[in-house]
Amino acid sequence: MIQTEAISLKEYNTFGIDVKALYSFFCKNEYELKEILKTDFTKKKKVFVLGGGSNVLFTKDTDDILILMQNKGIEIVREDDTNVFIKVAAGEVWDDFVDFCVKNNYGGAENLSLIPGTAGASPVQNIGAYGVEVKDIIFEVEAAEIKSGKKKIFKNRDCKFAYRNSIFKNELKNQYIILNVTYKLSKFPELKLFYGNLREELPSGKNIEIKDVRDAVIRIREDKLPKTENLPNAGSFFKNPVVSQDFFRNLTKKNPELVSFPAEKGKVKLAAGQLIDICGWKGKKENGVGVHDKQALVIVNYGNADGKTVLKFSEKIQKSVFEKFGVKIEREVLVYPDDVI
Ligand code: FAD
Ligand code: NAP
């Protein structure tokens, strides 16, 4: 079942990093996964799960077992007068699910249009865009424990969702394989249009529907973000930093131009892209790696850079932002394996 011939992961990660995986397994359904988790071989080795590879930076060849989730299925499992509950297999393309919802006028996912990757990865970093996070529509997550193969249901509150974070990125990192996610959508969509330039992109003089929101988000994203096929990248490389009110007050004495947004627990969220831009990185290239010229949060692999080169470049950016503003910007992209530095 496990492919023991080394494969290149270049086409399985959107950064286009050419590393090799010695043991890989393409999982098409739950039964296959159950069988694979039972084997002695799997029990002895480390397992890493991969969806669309759009949030990962591979830094070297690996002899861990790579499980690529490719199970499929979008099924309405329950509905009432106001909501519909849709169970989606982990290997489904996230945006195909959003498209399904919008076509059926089920509201809640439209602001998350065109985010790359799989449904199974959506809870891992609690994907978010344009004022919506996937936690707002997740009902429950069904996952298998890698060690025992046992299935477990995580209700929304069990997932400990936070800004670009969840239990699957922390306490339970690399311990569970998400099999299905059940989302709760609304039959009476409430539109969230307050974010960034979304409203300006919407048609005027007509009733806005969720299809208009999806189309607007797609237009903005297609205009601003580099296509991974031509310019390999993993979206925002860094998270937006969150600082205390006091820190922010001092910071803006010297840098009054900085934008800010209210964050959890009375703190302040800064825009990492703006900090990187002010430090002069936008559009800069070095050793085949660079910062996208329209979006300073996105690092692009312009040539055939390896993962370590990308990582070193990202650290230079972190260092310069810290030196200028005293702010640490954390990586959003997951580095694998994480013991590389
Ligand atoms: P992968 O990159 O394959 O994996 C990411 C992590 O999830 C890894 O830790 C992996 O082990 C784990 N994982 C994957 N599948 C499973 C599973 N079935 N069970 C358990 N663990 C699993 N993110 C946003 O939040 N908002 C955005 O607007 C956004 N825009 C992007 C734009 C571009 C151009 C790109 C390239 C990326 C963007 N991203 C964005 C980041 C990325 O798309 C999301 O993080 C996405 O959810 C990753 O999905 P994936 O299937 O590619 O996951
Ligand atoms: P933008 O609209 O230019 O805004 C810049 C930053 O300001 C964003 O990081 C966003 O924070 C924040 N922001 C804007 N309006 C806000 C509001 N009303 N309230 C709170 N925060 C606000 O951002 P962009 O780069 O074009 O991206 C648009 C959306 O897509 C953002 O939500 C962004 O997170 C998402 N996106 C994510 C990725 C990724 O890989 N993670 C890649 C591309 C786009 P937040 O980032 O916290 O939302």
CSV table of C-alpha atoms and ligand atoms in Angstrom, one decimal:
chain,number,residue,atom,x,y,z
A,1,MET,CA,0.0,0.0,0.0
A,2,ILE,CA,2.8,2.4,0.9
A,3,GLN,CA,4.7,3.5,-2.1
A,4,THR,CA,8.3,2.8,-1.3
A,5,GLU,CA,9.8,4.3,-4.4
A,6,ALA,CA,10.9,7.9,-3.6
A,7,ILE,CA,8.7,10.5,-5.2
A,8,SER,CA,9.4,14.2,-5.7
A,9,LEU,CA,7.0,16.5,-3.8
A,10,LYS,CA,7.5,19.3,-6.3
A,11,GLU,CA,4.0,19.0,-7.7
A,12,TYR,CA,2.4,18.5,-4.3
A,13,ASN,CA,3.4,21.8,-2.8
A,14,THR,CA,2.5,25.2,-4.1
A,15,PHE,CA,6.0,26.6,-3.3
A,16,GLY,CA,7.3,24.1,-5.9
A,17,ILE,CA,10.0,22.8,-3.7
A,18,ASP,CA,11.7,19.7,-5.1
A,19,VAL,CA,12.3,17.4,-2.1
A,20,LYS,CA,11.8,13.7,-2.1
A,21,ALA,CA,9.5,11.5,0.1
A,22,LEU,CA,10.7,8.0,0.5
A,23,TYR,CA,7.4,6.6,1.7
A,24,SER,CA,4.1,8.0,0.5
A,25,PHE,CA,0.5,6.9,0.5
A,26,PHE,CA,-2.3,8.4,-1.5
A,27,CYS,CA,-5.4,7.9,0.7
A,28,LYS,CA,-8.6,7.6,-1.4
A,29,ASN,CA,-11.0,6.6,1.4
A,30,GLU,CA,-11.4,5.9,5.1
A,31,TYR,CA,-11.1,2.1,4.8
A,32,GLU,CA,-7.6,2.5,3.2
A,33,LEU,CA,-6.5,4.8,5.9
A,34,LYS,CA,-7.7,2.4,8.6
A,35,GLU,CA,-5.6,-0.4,7.0
A,36,ILE,CA,-2.5,1.8,6.7
A,37,LEU,CA,-2.7,3.0,10.3
A,38,LYS,CA,-2.8,-0.7,11.4
A,39,THR,CA,0.5,-1.7,9.9
A,40,ASP,CA,3.6,-2.1,12.1
A,41,PHE,CA,5.6,0.0,9.6
A,42,THR,CA,3.3,3.0,10.0
A,43,LYS,CA,3.3,2.6,13.8
A,44,LYS,CA,7.1,2.8,13.9
A,45,LYS,CA,7.6,5.8,11.7
A,46,LYS,CA,6.6,9.4,11.9
A,47,VAL,CA,3.5,10.3,9.8
A,48,PHE,CA,2.9,13.6,8.0
A,49,VAL,CA,-0.4,14.4,6.4
A,50,LEU,CA,-0.6,16.6,3.3
A,51,GLY,CA,-3.6,18.2,1.6
A,52,GLY,CA,-3.0,20.6,-1.3
A,53,GLY,CA,0.5,21.6,0.1
A,54,SER,CA,-0.4,25.3,0.0
A,55,ASN,CA,0.7,26.1,3.5
A,56,VAL,CA,3.9,24.1,3.7
A,57,LEU,CA,7.6,24.8,3.1
A,58,PHE,CA,9.6,21.6,2.7
A,59,THR,CA,13.2,22.0,3.6
A,60,LYS,CA,14.7,18.6,3.0
A,61,ASP,CA,14.0,15.0,1.8
A,62,THR,CA,12.1,13.0,4.3
A,63,ASP,CA,11.8,9.3,5.2
A,64,ASP,CA,8.7,10.0,7.3
A,65,ILE,CA,5.5,8.5,5.9
A,66,LEU,CA,3.6,11.1,3.9
A,67,ILE,CA,-0.1,10.6,3.7
A,68,LEU,CA,-1.8,12.5,0.9
A,69,MET,CA,-5.5,12.9,1.6
A,70,GLN,CA,-7.5,12.4,-1.6
A,71,ASN,CA,-10.9,11.2,-0.2
A,72,LYS,CA,-13.9,12.8,-1.8
A,73,GLY,CA,-17.5,13.6,-1.1
A,74,ILE,CA,-19.8,16.5,-0.3
A,75,GLU,CA,-23.0,15.4,1.4
A,76,ILE,CA,-25.9,17.2,3.0
A,77,VAL,CA,-26.4,15.2,6.2
A,78,ARG,CA,-29.1,17.3,7.9
A,79,GLU,CA,-31.1,20.4,7.5
A,80,ASP,CA,-33.8,22.4,9.3
A,81,ASP,CA,-35.7,25.6,8.5
A,82,THR,CA,-32.7,27.8,8.8
A,83,ASN,CA,-29.5,25.7,8.5
A,84,VAL,CA,-28.0,23.0,6.4
A,85,PHE,CA,-25.2,20.7,7.6
A,86,ILE,CA,-22.8,19.6,5.0
A,87,LYS,CA,-20.2,16.8,5.5
A,88,VAL,CA,-17.2,17.3,3.3
A,89,ALA,CA,-14.4,14.7,2.9
A,90,ALA,CA,-10.9,16.0,3.8
A,91,GLY,CA,-9.5,15.6,0.3
A,92,GLU,CA,-12.1,17.8,-1.4
A,93,VAL,CA,-10.8,21.0,-2.9
A,94,TRP,CA,-11.9,23.8,-0.5
A,95,ASP,CA,-13.0,26.1,-3.2
A,96,ASP,CA,-15.2,23.4,-4.9
A,97,PHE,CA,-17.1,23.2,-1.6
A,98,VAL,CA,-17.5,27.1,-1.5
A,99,ASP,CA,-18.7,27.0,-5.0
A,100,PHE,CA,-21.3,24.2,-4.1
A,101,CYS,CA,-22.5,26.4,-1.2
A,102,VAL,CA,-22.8,29.5,-3.3
A,103,LYS,CA,-24.6,27.7,-6.2
A,104,ASN,CA,-27.2,26.5,-3.6
A,105,ASN,CA,-27.5,29.8,-1.9
A,106,TYR,CA,-26.1,28.4,1.4
A,107,GLY,CA,-24.5,31.4,3.2
A,108,GLY,CA,-21.3,31.5,5.3
A,109,ALA,CA,-18.4,30.4,3.1
A,110,GLU,CA,-18.5,33.0,0.3
A,111,ASN,CA,-15.9,35.3,1.8
A,112,LEU,CA,-13.5,32.4,1.9
A,113,SER,CA,-13.6,31.9,-1.9
A,114,LEU,CA,-10.5,30.9,-3.8
A,115,ILE,CA,-8.4,29.9,-0.8
A,116,PRO,CA,-6.3,27.1,-2.1
A,117,GLY,CA,-6.0,23.7,-0.5
A,118,THR,CA,-8.4,21.1,0.9
A,119,ALA,CA,-11.4,21.0,3.2
A,120,GLY,CA,-9.4,18.8,5.6
A,121,ALA,CA,-6.8,21.4,6.2
A,122,SER,CA,-9.4,24.2,6.7
A,123,PRO,CA,-9.7,23.7,10.5
A,124,VAL,CA,-5.9,23.2,11.0
A,125,GLN,CA,-5.1,26.9,10.7
A,126,ASN,CA,-8.7,28.1,10.9
A,127,ILE,CA,-8.5,29.6,7.4
A,128,GLY,CA,-9.7,33.2,7.2
A,129,ALA,CA,-10.2,36.0,4.8
A,130,TYR,CA,-12.3,39.2,4.4
A,131,GLY,CA,-13.6,39.1,8.0
A,132,VAL,CA,-14.7,35.5,8.1
A,133,GLU,CA,-12.9,32.5,9.7
A,134,VAL,CA,-13.8,28.9,9.0
A,135,LYS,CA,-14.6,28.5,12.7
A,136,ASP,CA,-17.7,30.5,12.1
A,137,ILE,CA,-19.2,27.7,10.0
A,138,ILE,CA,-17.5,24.5,11.3
A,139,PHE,CA,-20.0,22.3,13.2
A,140,GLU,CA,-17.7,19.3,13.8
A,141,VAL,CA,-14.5,17.7,12.7
A,142,GLU,CA,-14.0,13.9,12.3
A,143,ALA,CA,-10.5,12.7,12.7
A,144,ALA,CA,-8.5,9.5,13.1
A,145,GLU,CA,-5.7,9.3,15.7
A,146,ILE,CA,-2.5,8.3,14.0
A,147,LYS,CA,-1.3,6.2,16.9
A,148,SER,CA,-4.4,4.1,17.5
A,149,GLY,CA,-6.4,4.6,14.3
A,150,LYS,CA,-9.4,5.4,16.5
A,151,LYS,CA,-11.9,7.9,15.2
A,152,LYS,CA,-12.9,11.0,17.3
A,153,ILE,CA,-15.4,13.8,16.8
A,154,PHE,CA,-14.2,17.3,17.7
A,155,LYS,CA,-17.1,19.7,18.2
A,156,ASN,CA,-16.4,23.3,17.3
A,157,ARG,CA,-15.4,24.3,20.8
A,158,ASP,CA,-13.0,21.3,21.1
A,159,CYS,CA,-11.0,22.6,18.2
A,160,LYS,CA,-9.7,25.7,20.3
A,161,PHE,CA,-9.9,27.9,17.2
A,162,ALA,CA,-8.1,31.2,17.3
A,163,TYR,CA,-6.6,33.6,14.7
A,164,ARG,CA,-4.9,31.2,12.2
A,165,ASN,CA,-4.7,28.6,14.8
A,166,SER,CA,-6.4,25.5,16.3
A,167,ILE,CA,-5.7,22.5,18.5
A,168,PHE,CA,-4.5,20.7,15.3
A,169,LYS,CA,-1.6,23.1,15.0
A,170,ASN,CA,-0.7,22.9,18.7
A,171,GLU,CA,-1.4,20.2,21.3
A,172,LEU,CA,-2.5,17.7,18.7
A,173,LYS,CA,0.0,18.7,16.0
A,174,ASN,CA,0.7,15.7,13.7
A,175,GLN,CA,-1.4,13.4,15.9
A,176,TYR,CA,-4.7,13.3,14.0
A,177,ILE,CA,-5.7,12.9,10.4
A,178,ILE,CA,-8.8,14.8,9.6
A,179,LEU,CA,-11.2,12.6,7.6
A,180,ASN,CA,-14.3,14.8,7.2
A,181,VAL,CA,-15.5,18.2,8.3
A,182,THR,CA,-19.1,19.1,8.8
A,183,TYR,CA,-20.0,22.7,8.1
A,184,LYS,CA,-23.2,24.5,9.2
A,185,LEU,CA,-24.4,27.0,6.5
A,186,SER,CA,-27.3,29.3,6.6
A,187,LYS,CA,-30.4,29.3,4.3
A,188,PHE,CA,-30.7,33.0,5.0
A,189,PRO,CA,-27.3,34.4,4.3
A,190,GLU,CA,-26.1,37.4,6.3
A,191,LEU,CA,-23.5,39.1,4.2
A,192,LYS,CA,-20.2,40.4,5.7
A,193,LEU,CA,-19.0,43.2,3.6
A,194,PHE,CA,-17.0,45.4,5.9
A,195,TYR,CA,-13.6,44.1,5.2
A,196,GLY,CA,-10.8,45.8,3.2
A,197,ASN,CA,-11.9,46.8,-0.3
A,198,LEU,CA,-14.7,44.2,-0.6
A,199,ARG,CA,-17.6,46.7,-0.7
A,200,GLU,CA,-16.0,48.8,-3.4
A,201,GLU,CA,-15.7,45.8,-5.6
A,202,LEU,CA,-19.4,44.9,-5.3
A,203,PRO,CA,-21.9,46.0,-8.0
A,204,SER,CA,-23.9,49.1,-7.0
A,205,GLY,CA,-27.6,49.6,-7.5
A,206,LYS,CA,-28.7,46.0,-7.0
A,207,ASN,CA,-29.4,43.6,-4.1
A,208,ILE,CA,-26.2,42.0,-3.2
A,209,GLU,CA,-26.3,38.2,-3.2
A,210,ILE,CA,-23.7,35.7,-2.0
A,211,LYS,CA,-22.8,35.0,-5.7
A,212,ASP,CA,-21.8,38.7,-6.0
A,213,VAL,CA,-19.6,38.4,-2.9
A,214,ARG,CA,-17.9,35.3,-4.2
A,215,ASP,CA,-17.3,36.9,-7.6
A,216,ALA,CA,-15.9,40.1,-5.9
A,217,VAL,CA,-13.6,38.1,-3.7
A,218,ILE,CA,-12.3,36.1,-6.7
A,219,ARG,CA,-11.7,39.3,-8.7
A,220,ILE,CA,-9.7,40.9,-5.9
A,221,ARG,CA,-7.7,37.8,-5.2
A,222,GLU,CA,-6.9,37.2,-8.8
A,223,ASP,CA,-5.7,40.7,-9.2
A,224,LYS,CA,-3.6,40.9,-6.1
A,225,LEU,CA,-2.2,37.4,-5.5
A,226,PRO,CA,0.3,35.6,-7.6
A,227,LYS,CA,-0.9,32.4,-9.3
A,228,THR,CA,0.9,29.5,-7.8
A,229,GLU,CA,1.3,27.8,-11.2
A,230,ASN,CA,3.4,30.7,-12.5
A,231,LEU,CA,4.8,32.1,-9.3
A,232,PRO,CA,5.0,29.4,-6.7
A,233,ASN,CA,4.2,30.6,-3.2
A,234,ALA,CA,2.2,29.6,-0.1
A,235,GLY,CA,0.1,32.7,0.4
A,236,SER,CA,0.9,34.9,3.4
A,237,PHE,CA,4.2,33.7,4.7
A,238,PHE,CA,3.7,35.6,8.0
A,239,LYS,CA,0.8,36.2,10.4
A,240,ASN,CA,-0.3,39.6,11.4
A,241,PRO,CA,1.3,40.5,14.7
A,242,VAL,CA,-0.8,41.3,17.7
A,243,VAL,CA,0.6,43.8,20.3
A,244,SER,CA,-0.5,45.5,23.5
A,245,GLN,CA,-2.2,48.9,23.5
A,246,ASP,CA,0.8,50.4,25.3
A,247,PHE,CA,3.3,49.0,22.8
A,248,PHE,CA,1.1,50.3,19.9
A,249,ARG,CA,0.8,53.8,21.4
A,250,ASN,CA,4.6,54.0,21.6
A,251,LEU,CA,5.1,52.6,18.1
A,252,THR,CA,2.8,55.0,16.5
A,253,LYS,CA,4.6,58.0,18.0
A,254,LYS,CA,7.4,57.2,15.6
A,255,ASN,CA,5.3,55.6,12.9
A,256,PRO,CA,1.9,57.3,12.7
A,257,GLU,CA,1.2,55.8,9.3
A,258,LEU,CA,0.8,52.3,10.7
A,259,VAL,CA,-2.7,50.7,10.2
A,260,SER,CA,-4.2,48.8,13.1
A,261,PHE,CA,-7.3,46.7,13.9
A,262,PRO,CA,-8.8,45.6,17.2
A,263,ALA,CA,-7.8,42.1,18.3
A,264,GLU,CA,-8.7,39.6,21.0
A,265,LYS,CA,-8.4,40.7,24.6
A,266,GLY,CA,-8.2,44.4,23.9
A,267,LYS,CA,-5.0,44.0,22.0
A,268,VAL,CA,-4.1,45.6,18.6
A,269,LYS,CA,-3.5,43.8,15.3
A,270,LEU,CA,-0.9,45.3,12.9
A,271,ALA,CA,-0.7,44.5,9.2
A,272,ALA,CA,2.5,42.5,8.7
A,273,GLY,CA,2.4,43.3,5.0
A,274,GLN,CA,2.7,47.0,5.8
A,275,LEU,CA,5.6,46.5,8.1
A,276,ILE,CA,7.5,44.5,5.5
A,277,ASP,CA,6.7,47.0,2.8
A,278,ILE,CA,8.0,49.9,4.9
A,279,CYS,CA,11.2,48.0,5.4
A,280,GLY,CA,11.7,48.0,1.7
A,281,TRP,CA,11.1,44.4,0.9
A,282,LYS,CA,8.2,44.6,-1.6
A,283,GLY,CA,9.4,43.4,-5.0
A,284,LYS,CA,12.9,42.6,-3.7
A,285,LYS,CA,14.5,39.4,-5.1
A,286,GLU,CA,17.6,37.4,-3.9
A,287,ASN,CA,18.8,34.0,-5.0
A,288,GLY,CA,15.7,33.1,-6.8
A,289,VAL,CA,13.4,34.1,-3.9
A,290,GLY,CA,11.5,37.3,-3.5
A,291,VAL,CA,8.6,39.3,-2.0
A,292,HIS,CA,5.7,39.7,-4.4
A,293,ASP,CA,5.4,43.2,-5.8
A,294,LYS,CA,1.6,43.5,-5.1
A,295,GLN,CA,1.4,41.8,-1.7
A,296,ALA,CA,4.4,42.1,0.7
A,297,LEU,CA,3.2,39.1,2.8
A,298,VAL,CA,3.7,36.7,0.0
A,299,ILE,CA,7.2,35.2,-0.6
A,300,VAL,CA,7.6,33.8,-4.1
A,301,ASN,CA,9.9,31.1,-5.4
A,302,TYR,CA,11.0,32.8,-8.7
A,303,GLY,CA,13.5,30.2,-9.7
A,304,ASN,CA,14.2,26.7,-8.4
A,305,ALA,CA,15.0,27.8,-4.9
A,306,ASP,CA,15.2,25.1,-2.2
A,307,GLY,CA,13.3,25.3,1.0
A,308,LYS,CA,16.3,26.4,3.1
A,309,THR,CA,16.9,29.3,0.8
A,310,VAL,CA,13.3,30.4,1.2
A,311,LEU,CA,13.5,30.0,4.9
A,312,LYS,CA,16.7,32.0,5.2
A,313,PHE,CA,15.2,34.8,3.1
A,314,SER,CA,12.1,34.9,5.3
A,315,GLU,CA,14.4,35.2,8.4
A,316,LYS,CA,16.1,38.2,7.0
A,317,ILE,CA,12.6,39.8,6.6
A,318,GLN,CA,11.7,38.9,10.2
A,319,LYS,CA,15.0,40.4,11.4
A,320,SER,CA,14.6,43.7,9.6
A,321,VAL,CA,11.0,44.1,10.8
A,322,PHE,CA,12.2,43.5,14.3
A,323,GLU,CA,15.1,45.9,14.0
A,324,LYS,CA,12.9,48.7,12.7
A,325,PHE,CA,9.7,48.2,14.7
A,326,GLY,CA,10.6,45.9,17.6
A,327,VAL,CA,7.8,43.6,16.4
A,328,LYS,CA,8.3,39.9,15.9
A,329,ILE,CA,6.4,38.6,12.9
A,330,GLU,CA,5.7,34.9,13.2
A,331,ARG,CA,5.5,32.4,10.3
A,332,GLU,CA,2.1,31.3,9.2
A,333,VAL,CA,3.5,28.7,6.7
A,334,LEU,CA,4.5,25.4,8.3
A,335,VAL,CA,8.1,24.4,7.8
A,336,TYR,CA,8.6,20.6,7.4
A,337,PRO,CA,10.5,19.1,9.0
A,338,ASP,CA,10.6,21.7,11.7
A,339,ASP,CA,14.0,20.6,13.1
A,340,VAL,CA,15.9,22.0,10.1
A,341,ILE,CA,17.4,25.1,11.7
B,1,FAD,P1,-1.4,21.6,3.4
B,1,FAD,O1,-0.5,22.8,3.0
B,1,FAD,O2,-1.3,20.4,2.7
B,1,FAD,O3,-1.2,21.4,5.0
B,1,FAD,C1,-1.2,22.4,5.9
B,1,FAD,C2,-1.2,21.8,7.3
B,1,FAD,O4,-2.4,21.1,7.5
B,1,FAD,C3,-0.1,20.8,7.5
B,1,FAD,O5,0.3,20.9,8.9
B,1,FAD,C4,-0.8,19.5,7.3
B,1,FAD,O6,-0.2,18.4,8.0
B,1,FAD,C5,-2.2,19.8,7.8
B,1,FAD,N1,-3.2,19.0,7.2
B,1,FAD,C6,-3.6,19.0,5.9
B,1,FAD,N2,-4.6,18.2,5.7
B,1,FAD,C7,-4.8,17.5,6.8
B,1,FAD,C8,-5.7,16.5,7.3
B,1,FAD,N3,-6.6,16.0,6.4
B,1,FAD,N4,-5.7,16.1,8.6
B,1,FAD,C9,-4.8,16.7,9.4
B,1,FAD,N5,-3.9,17.6,9.1
B,1,FAD,C10,-3.9,18.0,7.8
B,1,FAD,N6,-5.0,30.8,4.1
B,1,FAD,C11,-5.9,31.5,4.8
B,1,FAD,O7,-6.2,31.2,5.9
B,1,FAD,N7,-6.6,32.5,4.1
B,1,FAD,C12,-6.3,32.9,2.9
B,1,FAD,O8,-6.9,33.8,2.4
B,1,FAD,C13,-5.3,32.2,2.2
B,1,FAD,N8,-4.9,32.5,0.9
B,1,FAD,C14,-3.9,31.8,0.3
B,1,FAD,C15,-3.6,32.2,-1.0
B,1,FAD,C16,-2.6,31.5,-1.7
B,1,FAD,C17,-2.2,32.0,-3.1
B,1,FAD,C18,-1.9,30.4,-1.1
B,1,FAD,C19,-0.9,29.6,-1.9
B,1,FAD,C20,-2.3,30.0,0.2
B,1,FAD,C21,-3.3,30.7,0.9
B,1,FAD,N9,-3.6,30.4,2.2
B,1,FAD,C22,-4.6,31.1,2.8
B,1,FAD,C23,-3.0,29.3,2.9
B,1,FAD,C24,-3.5,27.9,2.6
B,1,FAD,O9,-4.3,27.9,1.4
B,1,FAD,C25,-4.4,27.4,3.7
B,1,FAD,O10,-3.7,27.3,4.9
B,1,FAD,C26,-5.0,26.0,3.4
B,1,FAD,O11,-6.0,25.6,4.3
B,1,FAD,C27,-4.0,24.9,3.3
B,1,FAD,O12,-4.6,23.7,2.7
B,1,FAD,P2,-3.8,22.5,2.2
B,1,FAD,O13,-4.8,21.4,1.9
B,1,FAD,O14,-3.0,23.0,1.0
B,1,FAD,O15,-2.9,22.1,3.4
B,2,NAP,P1,-6.0,43.8,2.8
B,2,NAP,O1,-7.4,43.8,2.5
B,2,NAP,O2,-5.0,44.6,2.0
B,2,NAP,O3,-5.8,44.1,4.4
B,2,NAP,C1,-4.5,44.2,4.9
B,2,NAP,C2,-4.5,43.6,6.3
B,2,NAP,O4,-5.4,44.3,7.1
B,2,NAP,C3,-5.0,42.1,6.3
B,2,NAP,O5,-3.9,41.4,6.7
B,2,NAP,C4,-6.2,42.1,7.2
B,2,NAP,O6,-6.0,41.2,8.3
B,2,NAP,C5,-6.3,43.5,7.8
B,2,NAP,N1,-7.7,44.1,7.6
B,2,NAP,C6,-8.2,44.7,6.5
B,2,NAP,N2,-9.4,45.1,6.8
B,2,NAP,C7,-9.7,44.8,8.1
B,2,NAP,C8,-10.8,44.9,8.9
B,2,NAP,N3,-11.9,45.6,8.5
B,2,NAP,N4,-10.8,44.4,10.2
B,2,NAP,C9,-9.7,43.7,10.6
B,2,NAP,N5,-8.6,43.6,9.8
B,2,NAP,C10,-8.6,44.1,8.6
B,2,NAP,O7,-5.5,42.2,2.8
B,2,NAP,P2,-5.1,41.3,1.6
B,2,NAP,O8,-3.7,41.0,1.7
B,2,NAP,O9,-5.7,41.8,0.3
B,2,NAP,O10,-5.9,40.0,2.0
B,2,NAP,C11,-7.4,40.0,2.0
B,2,NAP,C12,-7.9,38.9,2.9
B,2,NAP,O11,-7.4,37.6,2.4
B,2,NAP,C13,-7.3,39.0,4.4
B,2,NAP,O12,-8.3,38.6,5.2
B,2,NAP,C14,-6.2,38.0,4.4
B,2,NAP,O13,-5.9,37.5,5.6
B,2,NAP,C15,-6.6,37.0,3.4
B,2,NAP,N6,-5.5,36.3,2.7
B,2,NAP,C16,-4.8,35.4,3.4
B,2,NAP,C17,-3.7,34.7,2.8
B,2,NAP,C18,-3.0,33.7,3.6
B,2,NAP,O14,-2.2,33.0,3.0
B,2,NAP,N7,-3.2,33.5,4.9
B,2,NAP,C19,-3.3,35.1,1.6
B,2,NAP,C20,-4.0,36.1,0.9
B,2,NAP,C21,-5.1,36.7,1.5
B,2,NAP,P3,-6.2,39.6,8.3
B,2,NAP,O15,-5.2,39.1,7.4
B,2,NAP,O16,-6.1,39.3,9.7
B,2,NAP,O17,-7.6,39.3,7.7
